[in-house]
Short mmCIF file of C-alpha atoms in Angstrom, two decimals:
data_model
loop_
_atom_site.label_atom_id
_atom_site.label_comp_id
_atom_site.label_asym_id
_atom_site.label_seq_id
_atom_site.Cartn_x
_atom_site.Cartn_y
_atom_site.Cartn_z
CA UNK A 765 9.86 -33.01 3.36
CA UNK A 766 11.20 -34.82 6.73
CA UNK A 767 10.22 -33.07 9.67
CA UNK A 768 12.10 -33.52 12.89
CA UNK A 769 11.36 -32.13 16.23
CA UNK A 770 13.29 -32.57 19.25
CA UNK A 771 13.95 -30.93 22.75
CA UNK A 772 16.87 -29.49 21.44
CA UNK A 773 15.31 -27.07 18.80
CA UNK A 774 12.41 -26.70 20.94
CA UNK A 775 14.87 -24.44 23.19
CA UNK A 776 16.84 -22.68 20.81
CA UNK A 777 16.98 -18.85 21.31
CA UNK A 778 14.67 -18.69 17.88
CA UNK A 779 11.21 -17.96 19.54
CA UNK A 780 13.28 -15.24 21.87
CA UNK A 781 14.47 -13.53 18.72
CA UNK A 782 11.36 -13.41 16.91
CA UNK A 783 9.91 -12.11 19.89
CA UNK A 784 11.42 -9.50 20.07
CA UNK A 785 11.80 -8.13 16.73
CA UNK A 786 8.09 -8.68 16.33
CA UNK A 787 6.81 -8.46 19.42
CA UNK A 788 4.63 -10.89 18.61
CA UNK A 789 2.61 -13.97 20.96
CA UNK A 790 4.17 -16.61 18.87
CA UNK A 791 2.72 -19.07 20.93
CA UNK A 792 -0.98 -17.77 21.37
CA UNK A 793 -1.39 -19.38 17.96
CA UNK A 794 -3.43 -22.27 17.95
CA UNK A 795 -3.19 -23.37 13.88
CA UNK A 796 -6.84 -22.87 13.26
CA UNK A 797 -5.26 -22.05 9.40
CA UNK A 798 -7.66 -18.87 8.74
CA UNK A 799 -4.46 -17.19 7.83
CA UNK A 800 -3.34 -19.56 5.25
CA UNK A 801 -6.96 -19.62 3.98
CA UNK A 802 -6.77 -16.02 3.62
CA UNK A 803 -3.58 -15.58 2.20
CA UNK A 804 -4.08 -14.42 -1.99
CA UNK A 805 0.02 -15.47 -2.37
CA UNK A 806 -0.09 -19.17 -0.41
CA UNK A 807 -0.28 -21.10 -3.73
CA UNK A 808 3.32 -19.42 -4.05
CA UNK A 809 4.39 -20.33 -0.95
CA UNK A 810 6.30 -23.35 0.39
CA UNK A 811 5.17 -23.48 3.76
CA UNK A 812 1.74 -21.95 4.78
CA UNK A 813 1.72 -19.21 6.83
CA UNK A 814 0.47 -21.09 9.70
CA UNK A 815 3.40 -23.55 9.49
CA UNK A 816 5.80 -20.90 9.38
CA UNK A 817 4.12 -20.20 12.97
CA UNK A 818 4.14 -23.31 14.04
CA UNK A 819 7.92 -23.78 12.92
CA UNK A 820 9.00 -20.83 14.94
CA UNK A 821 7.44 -22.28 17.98
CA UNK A 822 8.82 -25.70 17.65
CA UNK A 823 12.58 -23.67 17.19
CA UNK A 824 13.01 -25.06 14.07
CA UNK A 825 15.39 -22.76 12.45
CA UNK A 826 14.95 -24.42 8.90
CA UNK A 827 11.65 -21.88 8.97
CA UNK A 828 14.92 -18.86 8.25
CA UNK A 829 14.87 -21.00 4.44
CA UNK A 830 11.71 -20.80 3.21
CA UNK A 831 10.41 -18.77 0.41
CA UNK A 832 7.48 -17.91 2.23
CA UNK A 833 9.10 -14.78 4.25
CA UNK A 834 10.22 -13.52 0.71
CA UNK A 835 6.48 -13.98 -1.09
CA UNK A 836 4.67 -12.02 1.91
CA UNK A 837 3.99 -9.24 0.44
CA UNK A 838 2.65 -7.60 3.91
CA UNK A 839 -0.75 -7.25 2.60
CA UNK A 840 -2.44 -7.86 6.45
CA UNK A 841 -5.25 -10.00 5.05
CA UNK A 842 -4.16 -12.97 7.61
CA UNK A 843 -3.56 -10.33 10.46
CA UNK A 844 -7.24 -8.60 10.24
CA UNK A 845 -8.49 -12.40 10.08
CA UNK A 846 -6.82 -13.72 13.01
CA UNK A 847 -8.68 -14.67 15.76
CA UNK A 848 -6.09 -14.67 18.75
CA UNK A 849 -4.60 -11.12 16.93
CA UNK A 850 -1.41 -12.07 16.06
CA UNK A 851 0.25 -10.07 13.26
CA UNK A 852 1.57 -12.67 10.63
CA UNK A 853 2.96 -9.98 8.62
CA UNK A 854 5.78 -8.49 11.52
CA UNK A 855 6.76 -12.11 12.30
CA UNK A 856 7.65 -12.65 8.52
CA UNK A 857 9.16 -8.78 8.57
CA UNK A 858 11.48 -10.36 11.92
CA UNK A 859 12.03 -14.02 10.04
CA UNK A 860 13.51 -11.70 7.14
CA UNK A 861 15.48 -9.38 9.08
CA UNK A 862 17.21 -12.23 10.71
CA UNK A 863 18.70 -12.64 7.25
CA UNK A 864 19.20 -8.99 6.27
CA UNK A 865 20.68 -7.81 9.72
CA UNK A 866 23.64 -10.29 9.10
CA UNK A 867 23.86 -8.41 5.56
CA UNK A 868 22.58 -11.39 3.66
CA UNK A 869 20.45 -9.27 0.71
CA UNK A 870 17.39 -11.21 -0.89
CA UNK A 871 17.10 -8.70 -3.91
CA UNK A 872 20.20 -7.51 -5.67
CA UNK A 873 18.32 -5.01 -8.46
CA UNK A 874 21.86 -4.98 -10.45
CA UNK A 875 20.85 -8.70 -11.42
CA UNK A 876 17.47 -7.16 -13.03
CA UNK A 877 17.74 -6.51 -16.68
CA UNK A 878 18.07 -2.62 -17.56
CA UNK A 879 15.08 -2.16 -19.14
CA UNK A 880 12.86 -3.99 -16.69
CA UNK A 881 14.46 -1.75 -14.20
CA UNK A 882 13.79 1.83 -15.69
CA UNK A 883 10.02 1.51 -16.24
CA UNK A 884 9.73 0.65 -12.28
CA UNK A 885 8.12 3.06 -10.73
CA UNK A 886 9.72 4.56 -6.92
CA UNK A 887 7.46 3.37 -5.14
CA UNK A 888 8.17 -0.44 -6.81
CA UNK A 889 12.17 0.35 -6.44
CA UNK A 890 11.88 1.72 -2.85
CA UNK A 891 9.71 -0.28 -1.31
CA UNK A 892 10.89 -3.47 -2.28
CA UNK A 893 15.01 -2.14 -1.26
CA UNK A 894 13.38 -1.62 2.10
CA UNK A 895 12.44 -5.10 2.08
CA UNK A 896 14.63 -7.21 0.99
CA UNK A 897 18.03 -5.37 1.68
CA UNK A 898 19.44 -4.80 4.87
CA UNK B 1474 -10.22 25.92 3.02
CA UNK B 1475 -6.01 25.12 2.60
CA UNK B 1476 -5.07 21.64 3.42
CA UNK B 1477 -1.35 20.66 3.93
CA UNK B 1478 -0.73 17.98 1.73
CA UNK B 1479 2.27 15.37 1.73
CA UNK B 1480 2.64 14.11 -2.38
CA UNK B 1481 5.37 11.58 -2.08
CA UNK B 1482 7.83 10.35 -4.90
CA UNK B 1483 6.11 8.67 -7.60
CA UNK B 1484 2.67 11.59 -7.51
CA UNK B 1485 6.22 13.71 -8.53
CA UNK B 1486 7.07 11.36 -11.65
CA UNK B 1487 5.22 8.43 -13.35
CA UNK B 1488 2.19 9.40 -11.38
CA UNK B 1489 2.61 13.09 -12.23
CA UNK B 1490 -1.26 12.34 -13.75
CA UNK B 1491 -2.90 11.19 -9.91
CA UNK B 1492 -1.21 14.46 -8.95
CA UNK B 1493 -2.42 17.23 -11.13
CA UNK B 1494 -5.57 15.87 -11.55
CA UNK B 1495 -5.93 16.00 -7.81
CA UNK B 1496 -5.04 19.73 -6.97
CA UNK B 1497 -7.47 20.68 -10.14
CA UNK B 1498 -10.37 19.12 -8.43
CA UNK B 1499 -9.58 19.89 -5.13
CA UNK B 1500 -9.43 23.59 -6.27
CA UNK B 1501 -12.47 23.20 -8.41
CA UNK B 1502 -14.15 22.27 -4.82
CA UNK B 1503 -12.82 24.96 -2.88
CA UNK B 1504 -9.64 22.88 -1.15
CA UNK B 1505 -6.10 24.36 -2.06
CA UNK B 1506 -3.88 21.43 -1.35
CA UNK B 1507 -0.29 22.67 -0.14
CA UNK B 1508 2.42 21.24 -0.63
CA UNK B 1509 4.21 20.42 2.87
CA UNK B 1510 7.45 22.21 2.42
CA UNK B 1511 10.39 20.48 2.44
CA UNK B 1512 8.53 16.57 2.70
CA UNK B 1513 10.92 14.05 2.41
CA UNK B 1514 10.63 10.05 1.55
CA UNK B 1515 7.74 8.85 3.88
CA UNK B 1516 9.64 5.32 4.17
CA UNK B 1517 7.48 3.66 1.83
CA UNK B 1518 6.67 0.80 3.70
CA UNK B 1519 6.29 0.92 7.51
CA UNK B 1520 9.00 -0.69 9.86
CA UNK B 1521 6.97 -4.06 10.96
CA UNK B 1522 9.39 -4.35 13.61
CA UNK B 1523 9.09 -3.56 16.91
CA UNK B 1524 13.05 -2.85 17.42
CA UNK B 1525 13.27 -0.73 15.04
CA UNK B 1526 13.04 3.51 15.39
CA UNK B 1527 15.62 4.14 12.80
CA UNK B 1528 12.89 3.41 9.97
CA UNK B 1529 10.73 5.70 11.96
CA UNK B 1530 13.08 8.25 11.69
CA UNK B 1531 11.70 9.54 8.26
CA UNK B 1532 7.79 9.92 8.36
CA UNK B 1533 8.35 11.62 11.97
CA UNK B 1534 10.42 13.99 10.53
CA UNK B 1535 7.70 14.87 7.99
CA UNK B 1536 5.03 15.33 11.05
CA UNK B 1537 8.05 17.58 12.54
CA UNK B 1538 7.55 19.85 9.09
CA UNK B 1539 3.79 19.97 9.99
CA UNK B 1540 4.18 20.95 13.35
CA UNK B 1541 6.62 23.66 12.33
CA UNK B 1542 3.84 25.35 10.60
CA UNK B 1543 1.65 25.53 13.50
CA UNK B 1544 -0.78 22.69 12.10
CA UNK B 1545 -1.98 19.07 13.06
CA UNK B 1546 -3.46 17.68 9.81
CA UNK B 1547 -1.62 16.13 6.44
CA UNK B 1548 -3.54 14.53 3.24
CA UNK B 1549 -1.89 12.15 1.79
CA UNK B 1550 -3.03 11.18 -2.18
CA UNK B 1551 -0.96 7.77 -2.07
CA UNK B 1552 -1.97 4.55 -0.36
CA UNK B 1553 1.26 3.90 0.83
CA UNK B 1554 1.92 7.08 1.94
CA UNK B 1555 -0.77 7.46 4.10
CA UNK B 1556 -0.54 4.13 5.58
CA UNK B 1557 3.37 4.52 7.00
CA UNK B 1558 2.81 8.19 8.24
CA UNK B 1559 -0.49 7.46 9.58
CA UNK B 1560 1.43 4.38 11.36
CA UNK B 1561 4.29 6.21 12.29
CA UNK B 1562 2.10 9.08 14.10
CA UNK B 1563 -0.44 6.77 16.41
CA UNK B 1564 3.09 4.76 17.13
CA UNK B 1565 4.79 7.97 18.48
CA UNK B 1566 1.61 9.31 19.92
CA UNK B 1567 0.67 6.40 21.73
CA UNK B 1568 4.79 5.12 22.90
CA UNK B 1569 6.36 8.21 24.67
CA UNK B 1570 9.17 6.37 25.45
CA UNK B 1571 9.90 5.61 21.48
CA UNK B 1572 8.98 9.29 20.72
CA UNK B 1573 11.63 10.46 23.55
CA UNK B 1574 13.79 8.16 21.70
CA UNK B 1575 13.41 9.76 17.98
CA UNK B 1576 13.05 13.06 19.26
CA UNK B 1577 17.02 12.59 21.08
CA UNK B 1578 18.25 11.38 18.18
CA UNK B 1579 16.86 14.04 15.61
CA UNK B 1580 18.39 16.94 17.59
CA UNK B 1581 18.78 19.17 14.72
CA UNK B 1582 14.72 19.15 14.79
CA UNK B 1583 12.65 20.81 17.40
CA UNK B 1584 11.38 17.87 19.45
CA UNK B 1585 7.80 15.96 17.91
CA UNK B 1586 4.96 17.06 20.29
CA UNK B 1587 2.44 14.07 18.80
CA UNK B 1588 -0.19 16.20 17.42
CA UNK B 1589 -0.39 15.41 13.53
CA UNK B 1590 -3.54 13.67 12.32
CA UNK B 1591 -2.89 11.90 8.95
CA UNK B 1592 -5.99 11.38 6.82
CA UNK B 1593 -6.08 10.28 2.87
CA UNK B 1594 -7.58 12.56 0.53
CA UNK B 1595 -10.70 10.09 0.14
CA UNK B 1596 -11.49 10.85 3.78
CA UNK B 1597 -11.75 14.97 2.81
CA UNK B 1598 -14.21 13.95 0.06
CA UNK B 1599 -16.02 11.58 2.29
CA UNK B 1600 -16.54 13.63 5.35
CA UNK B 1601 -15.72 17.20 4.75
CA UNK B 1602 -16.60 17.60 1.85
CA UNK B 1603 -19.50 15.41 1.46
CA UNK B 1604 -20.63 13.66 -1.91
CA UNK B 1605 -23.62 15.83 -2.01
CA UNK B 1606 -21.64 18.69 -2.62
CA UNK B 1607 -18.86 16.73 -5.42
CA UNK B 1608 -22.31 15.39 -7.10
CA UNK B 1609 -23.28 18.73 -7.56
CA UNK B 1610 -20.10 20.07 -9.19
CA UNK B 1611 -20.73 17.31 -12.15
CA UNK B 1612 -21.05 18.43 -15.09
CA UNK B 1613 -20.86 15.48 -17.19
CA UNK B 1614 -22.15 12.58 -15.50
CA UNK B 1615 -20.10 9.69 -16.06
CA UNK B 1616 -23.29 7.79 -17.30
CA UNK B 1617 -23.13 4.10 -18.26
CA UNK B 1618 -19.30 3.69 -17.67
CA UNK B 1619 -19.14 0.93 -15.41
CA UNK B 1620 -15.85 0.91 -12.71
CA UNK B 1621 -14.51 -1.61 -10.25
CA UNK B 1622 -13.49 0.27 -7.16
CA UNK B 1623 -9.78 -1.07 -6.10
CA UNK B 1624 -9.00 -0.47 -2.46
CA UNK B 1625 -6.30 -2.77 -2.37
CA UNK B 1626 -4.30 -3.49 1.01
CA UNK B 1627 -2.89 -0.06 2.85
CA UNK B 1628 -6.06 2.31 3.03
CA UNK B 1629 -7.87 -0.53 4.75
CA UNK B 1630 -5.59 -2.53 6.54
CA UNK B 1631 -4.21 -3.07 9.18
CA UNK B 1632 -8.01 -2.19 10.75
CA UNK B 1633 -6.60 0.26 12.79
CA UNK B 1634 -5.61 2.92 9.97
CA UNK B 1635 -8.58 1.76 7.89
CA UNK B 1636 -10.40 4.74 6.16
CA UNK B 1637 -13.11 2.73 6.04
CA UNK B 1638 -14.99 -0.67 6.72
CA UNK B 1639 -11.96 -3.43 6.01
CA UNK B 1640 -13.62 -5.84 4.60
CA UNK B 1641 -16.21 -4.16 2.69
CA UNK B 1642 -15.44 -0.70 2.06
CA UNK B 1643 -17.19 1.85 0.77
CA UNK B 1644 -15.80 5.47 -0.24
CA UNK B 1645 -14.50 4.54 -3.63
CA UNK B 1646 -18.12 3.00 -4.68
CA UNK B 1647 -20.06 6.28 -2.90
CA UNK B 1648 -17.92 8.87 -4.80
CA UNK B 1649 -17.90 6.78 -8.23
CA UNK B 1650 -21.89 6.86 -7.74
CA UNK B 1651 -21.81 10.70 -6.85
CA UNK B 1652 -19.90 11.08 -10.49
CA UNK B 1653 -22.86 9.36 -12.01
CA UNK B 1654 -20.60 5.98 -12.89
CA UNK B 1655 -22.39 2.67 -12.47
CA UNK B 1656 -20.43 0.41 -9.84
CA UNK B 1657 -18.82 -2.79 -10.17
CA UNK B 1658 -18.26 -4.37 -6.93
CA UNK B 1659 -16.86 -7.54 -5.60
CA UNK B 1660 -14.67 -9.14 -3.01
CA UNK B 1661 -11.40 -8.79 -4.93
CA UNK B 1662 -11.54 -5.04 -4.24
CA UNK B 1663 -9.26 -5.67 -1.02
CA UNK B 1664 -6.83 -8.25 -2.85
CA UNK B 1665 -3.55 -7.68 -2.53
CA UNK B 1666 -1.74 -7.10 -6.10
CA UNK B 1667 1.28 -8.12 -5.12
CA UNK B 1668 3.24 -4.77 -4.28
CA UNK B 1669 6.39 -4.84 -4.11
CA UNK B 1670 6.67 -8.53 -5.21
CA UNK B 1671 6.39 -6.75 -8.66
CA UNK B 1672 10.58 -6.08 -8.70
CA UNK B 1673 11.67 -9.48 -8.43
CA UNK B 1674 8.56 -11.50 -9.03
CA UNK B 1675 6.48 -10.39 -11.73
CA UNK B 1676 4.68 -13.25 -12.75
CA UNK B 1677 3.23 -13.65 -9.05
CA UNK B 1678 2.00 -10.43 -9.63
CA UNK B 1679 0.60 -10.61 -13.39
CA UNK B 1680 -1.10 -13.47 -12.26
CA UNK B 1681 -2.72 -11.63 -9.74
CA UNK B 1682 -3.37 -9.01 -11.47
CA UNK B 1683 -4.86 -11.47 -13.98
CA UNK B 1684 -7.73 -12.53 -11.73
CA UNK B 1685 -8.31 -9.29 -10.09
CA UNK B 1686 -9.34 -7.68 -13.56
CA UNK B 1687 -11.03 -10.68 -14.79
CA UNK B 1688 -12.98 -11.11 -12.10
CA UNK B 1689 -14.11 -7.29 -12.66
CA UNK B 1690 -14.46 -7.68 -16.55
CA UNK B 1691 -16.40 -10.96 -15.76
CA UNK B 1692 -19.11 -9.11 -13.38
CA UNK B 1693 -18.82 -5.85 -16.30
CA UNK B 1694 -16.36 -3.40 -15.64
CA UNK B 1695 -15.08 -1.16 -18.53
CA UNK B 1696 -12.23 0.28 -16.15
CA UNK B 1697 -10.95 0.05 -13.05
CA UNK B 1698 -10.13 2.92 -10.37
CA UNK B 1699 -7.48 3.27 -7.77
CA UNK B 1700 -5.88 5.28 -5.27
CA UNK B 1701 -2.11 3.74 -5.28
CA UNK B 1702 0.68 4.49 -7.64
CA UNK B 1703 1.97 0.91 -6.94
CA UNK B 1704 -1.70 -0.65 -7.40
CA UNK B 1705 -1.51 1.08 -10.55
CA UNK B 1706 1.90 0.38 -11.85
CA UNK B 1707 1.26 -3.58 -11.38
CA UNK B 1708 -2.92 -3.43 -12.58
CA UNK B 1709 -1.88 -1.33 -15.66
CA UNK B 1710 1.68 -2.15 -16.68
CA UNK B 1711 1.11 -5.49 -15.69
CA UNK B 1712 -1.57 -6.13 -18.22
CA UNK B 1713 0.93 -6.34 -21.25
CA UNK B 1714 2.31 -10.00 -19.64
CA UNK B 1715 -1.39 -11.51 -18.60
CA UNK B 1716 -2.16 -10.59 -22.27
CA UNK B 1717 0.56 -12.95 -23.71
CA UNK B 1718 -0.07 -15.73 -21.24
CA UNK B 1719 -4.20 -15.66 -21.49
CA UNK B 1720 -4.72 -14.86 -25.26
CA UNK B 1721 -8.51 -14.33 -23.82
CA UNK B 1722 -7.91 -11.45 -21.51
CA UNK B 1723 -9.46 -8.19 -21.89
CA UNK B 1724 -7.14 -5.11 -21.23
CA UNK B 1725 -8.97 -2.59 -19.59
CA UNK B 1726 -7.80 1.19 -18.25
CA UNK B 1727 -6.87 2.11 -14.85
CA UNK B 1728 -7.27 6.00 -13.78
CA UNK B 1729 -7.02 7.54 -10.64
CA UNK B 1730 -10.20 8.43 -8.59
CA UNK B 1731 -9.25 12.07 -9.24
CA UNK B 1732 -8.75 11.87 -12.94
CA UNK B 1733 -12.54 9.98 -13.32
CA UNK B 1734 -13.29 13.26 -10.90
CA UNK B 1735 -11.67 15.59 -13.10
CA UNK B 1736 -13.68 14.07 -16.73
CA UNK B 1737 -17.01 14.48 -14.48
CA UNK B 1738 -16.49 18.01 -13.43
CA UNK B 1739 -15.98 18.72 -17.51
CA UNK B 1740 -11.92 19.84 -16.38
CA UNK B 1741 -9.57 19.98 -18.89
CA UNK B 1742 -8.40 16.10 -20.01
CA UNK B 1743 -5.14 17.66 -20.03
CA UNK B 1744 -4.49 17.23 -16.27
CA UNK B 1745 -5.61 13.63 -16.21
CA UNK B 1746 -1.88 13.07 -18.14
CA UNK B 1747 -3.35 10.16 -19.99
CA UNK B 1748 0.25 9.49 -21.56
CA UNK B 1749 1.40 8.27 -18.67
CA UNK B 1750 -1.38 5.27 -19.18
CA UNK B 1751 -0.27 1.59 -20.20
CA UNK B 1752 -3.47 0.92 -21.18
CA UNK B 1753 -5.02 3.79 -23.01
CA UNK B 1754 -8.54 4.95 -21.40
CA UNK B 1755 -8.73 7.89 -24.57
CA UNK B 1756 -10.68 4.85 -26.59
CA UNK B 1757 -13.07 4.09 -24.34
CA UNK B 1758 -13.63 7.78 -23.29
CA UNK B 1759 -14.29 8.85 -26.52
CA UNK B 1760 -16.59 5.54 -27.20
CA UNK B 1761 -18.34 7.03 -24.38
CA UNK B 1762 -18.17 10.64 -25.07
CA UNK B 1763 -16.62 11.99 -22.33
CA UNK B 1764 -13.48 13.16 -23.80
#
């Protein structure tokens, strides 16, 4: 994957937004990595979930693509691990709702087959809506 | 001593079996758990975002129901549960501005005063009631039936709400041991299973679920025990799809602490709902002799 950085992105209002939906110190992070070498879901992920950081800090909206935001499963391993205490978990929760506030849904359950869908429990159905849909 | 206690959706269906064997034990040890009248959907997950009150909206409104009866404490039975109204109540209690915020826009309650403490039913057994006193309701010891304690993510973390040490907790291993079990413990006790990810991605999640219970069955568990109807949805249900992928893996049952409480204290099995079970604990039980 080419990575380009420039002035440009470096100043787009990305960090602002995050910022505020997470109210997160995006750029306290220093990439020590714990987070990534705590995550249990990385191997599923495309970009670790200190480059997803690191991404957001640089501007570079291509982070708003990855899969990673949709694999988080908001466990908090990375957040009770990270040394400047910055909650990984609320700045995927604010890289998703940049999608879902403009009404773009990640999970449409109609796609699910029927009988997958009636042995899911509630708390399955519910929690995951409250995720993924806007 | 009555206790108000918030049940949430799934202890009302497919986890109907966490649910009646915890009011039968809690009554067996003097607690009446009440049901908190007129509870509504505690949101599930907690709102992760710090813009957002409208997702608060629904696990104040439960405190509000508390409050209306004059108290300041809910038990919770479900992980999830207790994690998004305990959230919800330390971030009204501690942002006035927020709670002026909620309270304005729920007019047709009376205003949230702050007060409710939210605590998960492992907490009552841990410090109110004490293990000394559940140890000495046993009847039949669970002898020789060795469990993995599964914490999981949401009574432990964020650190904050934890119930208990985060990275190595406890309460789960102290009350199996006060049952007579024998204890299985290792570091994959706070693994995530996946959650949610379970709807659209089950193979992340049967994988995990693959090396959770391995990793238990390799270090000698016979069964695993929970606190979480979503835990238990994706470490039971689960099982059937790690089975076809690893021909090796060994399926093994997953009760609720309460229903491993309610075998010990010689209860009728009926309330542990065992039907409700993907994988059947009756075989192993009766291997064992305790059903």
């Amino acid at each position: 994957m080419e990575i380009k950085v420039s002035l440009k992105k470096v100043k787009s209002p990305l960090v602002r937004k995050v910022t505020e939906i997470s109210d997160e110190k995006i750029y306290s992070c220093y990439q020590c990595g714990k987070c990534s070498a705590g995550c249990p879901f990385a191997d599923q992920m495309d970009l670790l979930p200190n480059q997803v950081i690191r991404f957001v800090q640089l501007g570079m909206e291509e982070v708003l693509d990855c899969k990673t935001i949709w694999v988080c499963s908001a466990c908090f391993t990375c957040r009770v691990g990270c040394p400047k205490g910055i909650d990984i978990a609320n700045l995927n929760e604010a890289l998703r709702l940049l999608h879902l506030r403009r009404n773009q849904d990640h999970l449409k359950l109609g796609k699910l087959p029927r009988e997958e869908l009636l042995k899911l429990p509630q708390i399955a159905l519910i929690s995951s809506l409250r995720k993924y849909t806007a | 001593m009555e206790l108000l206690y918030f049940p949430g959706c799934t202890l009302k269906t497919s986890a109907k079996n966490f649910e009646d064997s915890a009011l039968t034990v809690a009554s067996k040890l003097g607690l009446e758990l009440r049901e908190l009248p007129r509870w509504n959907c505690c949101g599930t997950v907690y709102s992760l975002a710090a813009d957002d009150l409208m997702h608060q909206l629904a696990p104040v409104r439960n405190l509000v129901r508390v409050q209306e009866l004059n108290r300041d404490k809910l038990v919770t039975l479900c992980s999830m549960c207790y994690n998004t109204l305990k959230r919800a109540s330390r971030l009204v209690r501690r942002n006035s501005e927020k709670l002026e915020t909620i309270n304005m826009f729920m007019d047709e309650e009376q205003s949230y005063e702050g007060r409710v403490e939210v605590f998960h039913f492992l907490q009552t057994l841990r410090d109110e009631v004490g293990f000394k006193k559940i140890s000495e309701k046993v009847v039949k010891p669970l002898k020789d039936l060795k469990i993995f304690p599964y914490y999981g993510c949401l009574l432990v973390r964020p650190e904050e709400e934890a119930i208990d040490d985060p990275n190595d907790p406890t309460v789960m291993n102290d009350l199996l041991k006060s049952l007579g079990a024998e204890v299985i413990d290792n570091s994959f006790k706070t693994v995530c299973c996946g959650s949610y990810l379970t709807v659209d991605k089950k193979e992340v999640v049967a994988e995990m679920t693959y090396k959770i219970l391995s990793a238990a069955v390799k270090d000698g568990a016979e069964a695993v025990t929970l606190s979480c109807p979503l835990c238990h949805f994706n470490l039971d249900f689960r099982q059937a799809e790690v089975a076809e992928k690893h021909p090796e893996f060994k399926r093994i049952p997953v009760f609720y602490f309460t229903q491993l409480m309610a075998l010990a204290f010689g209860l009728n099995p009926e309330v542990c709902r065992f039907n409700l079970h993907f994988v059947d604990p009756k075989p192993l039980l009766r291997g064992k002799g305790f059903i």
